[in-house]
């Protein structure tokens, strides 16, 4: 039974209705195409496989991707990134971690403990990072990205404006 009270502007129910009207459709999904990219010279690659999927709920994006190359025609320079994210990340004062679930044929610095990644603020880019024991992490140098059979599988969650 609905109470016959008249809803006046500013009432809580009216606020809820307005929020629902302006919200992104829950569970919006899509695909994206990840690409290995150097920050100075992008590089040219032959991809053996690459695919990405995303789900957006409000201002939160969950993504998954696999990217694999079979040849490098032009070597990348600078630092290595993965580009092509479906949305630009929000500027919330901290980067968004990305989990690398599978890393194959990636040449790293000798003392590296782990290859890590994060979505950089205000970009649609994932930065690849090298983590060391008891030392600061550094961006993954493109000079180390020379194996033509490299592959990465990843997952992450990030916020958008």
PDB file of C-alpha atoms in Angstrom:
ATOM      1  CA  UNK A   1       0.000   0.000   0.000  1.00  0.00           C
ATOM      2  CA  UNK A   2       1.424   3.360  -1.014  1.00  0.00           C
ATOM      3  CA  UNK A   3       1.080   6.189   1.435  1.00  0.00           C
ATOM      4  CA  UNK A   4      -0.878   9.051  -0.129  1.00  0.00           C
ATOM      5  CA  UNK A   5       1.684  11.578   1.040  1.00  0.00           C
ATOM      6  CA  UNK A   6       2.699  13.966  -1.742  1.00  0.00           C
ATOM      7  CA  UNK A   7       6.428  13.941  -2.485  1.00  0.00           C
ATOM      8  CA  UNK A   8       7.819  17.431  -2.233  1.00  0.00           C
ATOM      9  CA  UNK A   9      11.053  18.638  -3.861  1.00  0.00           C
ATOM     10  CA  UNK A  10      13.964  17.664  -1.638  1.00  0.00           C
ATOM     11  CA  UNK A  11      12.290  14.554  -0.223  1.00  0.00           C
ATOM     12  CA  UNK A  12      14.544  11.495   0.079  1.00  0.00           C
ATOM     13  CA  UNK A  13      12.579   9.360  -2.410  1.00  0.00           C
ATOM     14  CA  UNK A  14      12.867  12.058  -5.071  1.00  0.00           C
ATOM     15  CA  UNK A  15      16.651  12.209  -4.511  1.00  0.00           C
ATOM     16  CA  UNK A  16      16.918   8.440  -4.954  1.00  0.00           C
ATOM     17  CA  UNK A  17      14.868   8.534  -8.164  1.00  0.00           C
ATOM     18  CA  UNK A  18      17.097  11.275  -9.612  1.00  0.00           C
ATOM     19  CA  UNK A  19      20.259   9.308  -8.761  1.00  0.00           C
ATOM     20  CA  UNK A  20      18.861   6.230 -10.488  1.00  0.00           C
ATOM     21  CA  UNK A  21      17.981   8.231 -13.612  1.00  0.00           C
ATOM     22  CA  UNK A  22      21.524   9.570 -14.038  1.00  0.00           C
ATOM     23  CA  UNK A  23      23.437   6.381 -13.256  1.00  0.00           C
ATOM     24  CA  UNK A  24      25.357   4.353 -15.813  1.00  0.00           C
ATOM     25  CA  UNK A  25      23.563   1.160 -16.731  1.00  0.00           C
ATOM     26  CA  UNK A  26      24.764  -1.493 -14.249  1.00  0.00           C
ATOM     27  CA  UNK A  27      26.969  -4.083 -15.828  1.00  0.00           C
ATOM     28  CA  UNK A  28      27.794  -2.190 -19.052  1.00  0.00           C
ATOM     29  CA  UNK A  29      30.414  -4.298 -20.845  1.00  0.00           C
ATOM     30  CA  UNK A  30      32.651  -4.128 -23.860  1.00  0.00           C
ATOM     31  CA  UNK A  31      35.931  -5.089 -25.438  1.00  0.00           C
ATOM     32  CA  UNK A  32      39.220  -3.254 -25.805  1.00  0.00           C
ATOM     33  CA  UNK A  33      42.407  -3.882 -27.753  1.00  0.00           C
ATOM     34  CA  UNK A  34      45.575  -3.749 -25.649  1.00  0.00           C
ATOM     35  CA  UNK A  35      48.875  -2.738 -27.269  1.00  0.00           C
ATOM     36  CA  UNK A  36      52.479  -2.797 -26.070  1.00  0.00           C
ATOM     37  CA  UNK A  37      53.810   0.750 -26.450  1.00  0.00           C
ATOM     38  CA  UNK A  38      57.139   2.431 -25.723  1.00  0.00           C
ATOM     39  CA  UNK A  39      56.890   5.923 -24.217  1.00  0.00           C
ATOM     40  CA  UNK A  40      59.447   7.538 -26.607  1.00  0.00           C
ATOM     41  CA  UNK A  41      59.129   5.363 -29.710  1.00  0.00           C
ATOM     42  CA  UNK A  42      56.020   3.185 -29.607  1.00  0.00           C
ATOM     43  CA  UNK A  43      57.578   0.270 -31.512  1.00  0.00           C
ATOM     44  CA  UNK A  44      55.941  -1.898 -34.140  1.00  0.00           C
ATOM     45  CA  UNK A  45      54.830  -5.405 -33.204  1.00  0.00           C
ATOM     46  CA  UNK A  46      53.194  -8.386 -34.852  1.00  0.00           C
ATOM     47  CA  UNK A  47      50.576  -9.613 -32.408  1.00  0.00           C
ATOM     48  CA  UNK A  48      50.060 -13.350 -31.986  1.00  0.00           C
ATOM     49  CA  UNK A  49      46.979 -12.582 -29.923  1.00  0.00           C
ATOM     50  CA  UNK A  50      45.447  -9.739 -28.002  1.00  0.00           C
ATOM     51  CA  UNK A  51      42.054  -9.259 -26.480  1.00  0.00           C
ATOM     52  CA  UNK A  52      40.537  -7.294 -23.666  1.00  0.00           C
ATOM     53  CA  UNK A  53      37.158  -7.163 -21.941  1.00  0.00           C
ATOM     54  CA  UNK A  54      35.764  -4.644 -19.474  1.00  0.00           C
ATOM     55  CA  UNK A  55      32.774  -4.144 -17.215  1.00  0.00           C
ATOM     56  CA  UNK A  56      31.690  -0.733 -15.961  1.00  0.00           C
ATOM     57  CA  UNK A  57      29.561  -0.204 -12.886  1.00  0.00           C
ATOM     58  CA  UNK A  58      29.074   3.470 -12.148  1.00  0.00           C
ATOM     59  CA  UNK A  59      32.537   5.019 -12.165  1.00  0.00           C
ATOM     60  CA  UNK A  60      34.397   1.737 -11.598  1.00  0.00           C
ATOM     61  CA  UNK A  61      35.893  -0.253 -14.483  1.00  0.00           C
ATOM     62  CA  UNK A  62      37.055  -3.860 -14.164  1.00  0.00           C
ATOM     63  CA  UNK A  63      39.240  -5.096 -16.993  1.00  0.00           C
ATOM     64  CA  UNK A  64      40.981  -8.257 -18.172  1.00  0.00           C
ATOM     65  CA  UNK A  65      43.372  -8.670 -21.090  1.00  0.00           C
ATOM     66  CA  UNK A  66      45.799 -10.975 -22.840  1.00  0.00           C
ATOM     67  CA  UNK A  67      48.492  -9.635 -25.152  1.00  0.00           C
ATOM     68  CA  UNK A  68      51.101 -11.667 -27.020  1.00  0.00           C
ATOM     69  CA  UNK A  69      53.560 -10.787 -29.772  1.00  0.00           C
ATOM     70  CA  UNK A  70      55.386 -12.920 -32.346  1.00  0.00           C
ATOM     71  CA  UNK A  71      57.703 -10.303 -33.903  1.00  0.00           C
ATOM     72  CA  UNK A  72      59.195  -6.857 -33.282  1.00  0.00           C
ATOM     73  CA  UNK A  73      59.689  -4.857 -36.518  1.00  0.00           C
ATOM     74  CA  UNK A  74      60.652  -1.547 -34.833  1.00  0.00           C
ATOM     75  CA  UNK A  75      62.045  -1.694 -31.301  1.00  0.00           C
ATOM     76  CA  UNK A  76      60.286   0.463 -28.705  1.00  0.00           C
ATOM     77  CA  UNK A  77      62.253   3.023 -26.676  1.00  0.00           C
ATOM     78  CA  UNK A  78      61.663   4.817 -23.400  1.00  0.00           C
ATOM     79  CA  UNK A  79      59.622   2.753 -20.942  1.00  0.00           C
ATOM     80  CA  UNK A  80      57.063   0.038 -21.676  1.00  0.00           C
ATOM     81  CA  UNK A  81      53.346   0.571 -21.284  1.00  0.00           C
ATOM     82  CA  UNK A  82      50.136  -1.125 -22.323  1.00  0.00           C
ATOM     83  CA  UNK A  83      47.763   1.258 -24.059  1.00  0.00           C
ATOM     84  CA  UNK A  84      44.205   1.151 -25.342  1.00  0.00           C
ATOM     85  CA  UNK A  85      42.245   1.094 -22.076  1.00  0.00           C
ATOM     86  CA  UNK A  86      38.540   1.724 -22.694  1.00  0.00           C
ATOM     87  CA  UNK A  87      38.288   4.786 -20.403  1.00  0.00           C
ATOM     88  CA  UNK A  88      40.629   7.441 -19.016  1.00  0.00           C
ATOM     89  CA  UNK A  89      41.413   6.965 -15.327  1.00  0.00           C
ATOM     90  CA  UNK A  90      40.215   9.503 -12.774  1.00  0.00           C
ATOM     91  CA  UNK A  91      42.632  11.756 -10.925  1.00  0.00           C
ATOM     92  CA  UNK A  92      42.011  10.648  -7.348  1.00  0.00           C
ATOM     93  CA  UNK A  93      45.526  11.158  -5.984  1.00  0.00           C
ATOM     94  CA  UNK A  94      46.687   7.546  -6.308  1.00  0.00           C
ATOM     95  CA  UNK A  95      47.303   5.114  -9.140  1.00  0.00           C
ATOM     96  CA  UNK A  96      45.275   1.916  -9.594  1.00  0.00           C
ATOM     97  CA  UNK A  97      47.083  -1.425  -9.256  1.00  0.00           C
ATOM     98  CA  UNK A  98      46.931  -4.005 -12.025  1.00  0.00           C
ATOM     99  CA  UNK A  99      47.633  -7.688 -11.386  1.00  0.00           C
ATOM    100  CA  UNK A 100      49.836  -9.508 -13.861  1.00  0.00           C
ATOM    101  CA  UNK A 101      48.624 -13.097 -13.786  1.00  0.00           C
ATOM    102  CA  UNK A 102      50.838 -14.448 -16.568  1.00  0.00           C
ATOM    103  CA  UNK A 103      54.184 -13.068 -17.704  1.00  0.00           C
ATOM    104  CA  UNK A 104      55.992 -14.969 -20.471  1.00  0.00           C
ATOM    105  CA  UNK A 105      59.370 -14.271 -22.142  1.00  0.00           C
ATOM    106  CA  UNK A 106      59.791 -10.819 -20.619  1.00  0.00           C
ATOM    107  CA  UNK A 107      63.449  -9.820 -20.153  1.00  0.00           C
ATOM    108  CA  UNK A 108      63.916  -7.896 -16.919  1.00  0.00           C
ATOM    109  CA  UNK A 109      66.743  -6.243 -15.025  1.00  0.00           C
ATOM    110  CA  UNK A 110      68.849  -8.872 -13.214  1.00  0.00           C
ATOM    111  CA  UNK A 111      67.974  -7.791  -9.651  1.00  0.00           C
ATOM    112  CA  UNK A 112      64.228  -7.486 -10.230  1.00  0.00           C
ATOM    113  CA  UNK A 113      61.945  -9.203  -7.730  1.00  0.00           C
ATOM    114  CA  UNK A 114      58.681  -8.746  -9.611  1.00  0.00           C
ATOM    115  CA  UNK A 115      57.176  -7.092 -12.680  1.00  0.00           C
ATOM    116  CA  UNK A 116      54.228  -4.960 -11.538  1.00  0.00           C
ATOM    117  CA  UNK A 117      51.781  -2.565 -13.201  1.00  0.00           C
ATOM    118  CA  UNK A 118      49.284   0.186 -12.546  1.00  0.00           C
ATOM    119  CA  UNK A 119      46.819   2.397 -14.407  1.00  0.00           C
ATOM    120  CA  UNK A 120      48.271   5.898 -14.475  1.00  0.00           C
ATOM    121  CA  UNK A 121      45.991   8.768 -13.402  1.00  0.00           C
ATOM    122  CA  UNK A 122      44.387  10.875 -16.159  1.00  0.00           C
ATOM    123  CA  UNK A 123      45.416   8.386 -18.867  1.00  0.00           C
ATOM    124  CA  UNK A 124      44.160   5.249 -20.588  1.00  0.00           C
ATOM    125  CA  UNK A 125      47.567   3.634 -20.042  1.00  0.00           C
ATOM    126  CA  UNK A 126      49.016   0.869 -17.875  1.00  0.00           C
ATOM    127  CA  UNK A 127      52.610   1.496 -16.773  1.00  0.00           C
ATOM    128  CA  UNK A 128      54.829  -1.573 -16.386  1.00  0.00           C
ATOM    129  CA  UNK A 129      57.167  -1.362 -13.385  1.00  0.00           C
ATOM    130  CA  UNK A 130      60.124  -3.319 -12.036  1.00  0.00           C
ATOM    131  CA  UNK A 131      60.105  -3.921  -8.275  1.00  0.00           C
ATOM    132  CA  UNK A 132      63.372  -4.574  -6.435  1.00  0.00           C
ATOM    133  CA  UNK A 133      64.316  -5.889  -2.992  1.00  0.00           C
ATOM    134  CA  UNK A 134      64.701  -2.970  -0.563  1.00  0.00           C
ATOM    135  CA  UNK A 135      64.864  -0.374  -3.363  1.00  0.00           C
ATOM    136  CA  UNK A 136      62.492   1.930  -5.206  1.00  0.00           C
ATOM    137  CA  UNK A 137      60.499   0.552  -8.145  1.00  0.00           C
ATOM    138  CA  UNK A 138      61.316   1.909 -11.584  1.00  0.00           C
ATOM    139  CA  UNK A 139      59.500   1.959 -14.894  1.00  0.00           C
ATOM    140  CA  UNK A 140      60.199  -1.072 -17.072  1.00  0.00           C
ATOM    141  CA  UNK A 141      62.756   0.045 -19.695  1.00  0.00           C
ATOM    142  CA  UNK A 142      61.808  -0.609 -23.306  1.00  0.00           C
ATOM    143  CA  UNK A 143      65.441  -1.580 -23.936  1.00  0.00           C
ATOM    144  CA  UNK A 144      64.686  -4.779 -21.975  1.00  0.00           C
ATOM    145  CA  UNK A 145      61.636  -5.554 -24.127  1.00  0.00           C
ATOM    146  CA  UNK A 146      63.399  -7.496 -26.854  1.00  0.00           C
ATOM    147  CA  UNK A 147      61.900 -10.982 -26.831  1.00  0.00           C
ATOM    148  CA  UNK A 148      59.628 -11.426 -29.846  1.00  0.00           C
ATOM    149  CA  UNK A 149      57.569 -14.054 -27.981  1.00  0.00           C
ATOM    150  CA  UNK A 150      56.547 -11.886 -25.031  1.00  0.00           C
ATOM    151  CA  UNK A 151      53.091 -12.243 -23.497  1.00  0.00           C
ATOM    152  CA  UNK A 152      51.214 -10.790 -20.522  1.00  0.00           C
ATOM    153  CA  UNK A 153      47.800 -11.553 -19.050  1.00  0.00           C
ATOM    154  CA  UNK A 154      46.390  -8.989 -16.632  1.00  0.00           C
ATOM    155  CA  UNK A 155      43.401  -7.885 -14.565  1.00  0.00           C
ATOM    156  CA  UNK A 156      42.623  -4.640 -12.823  1.00  0.00           C
ATOM    157  CA  UNK A 157      40.048  -2.267 -11.420  1.00  0.00           C
ATOM    158  CA  UNK A 158      40.207   1.489 -11.777  1.00  0.00           C
ATOM    159  CA  UNK A 159      38.048   4.538 -11.237  1.00  0.00           C
ATOM    160  CA  UNK A 160      36.937   6.965 -13.953  1.00  0.00           C
ATOM    161  CA  UNK A 161      35.633  10.531 -13.653  1.00  0.00           C
TER     162      UNK A 161
END
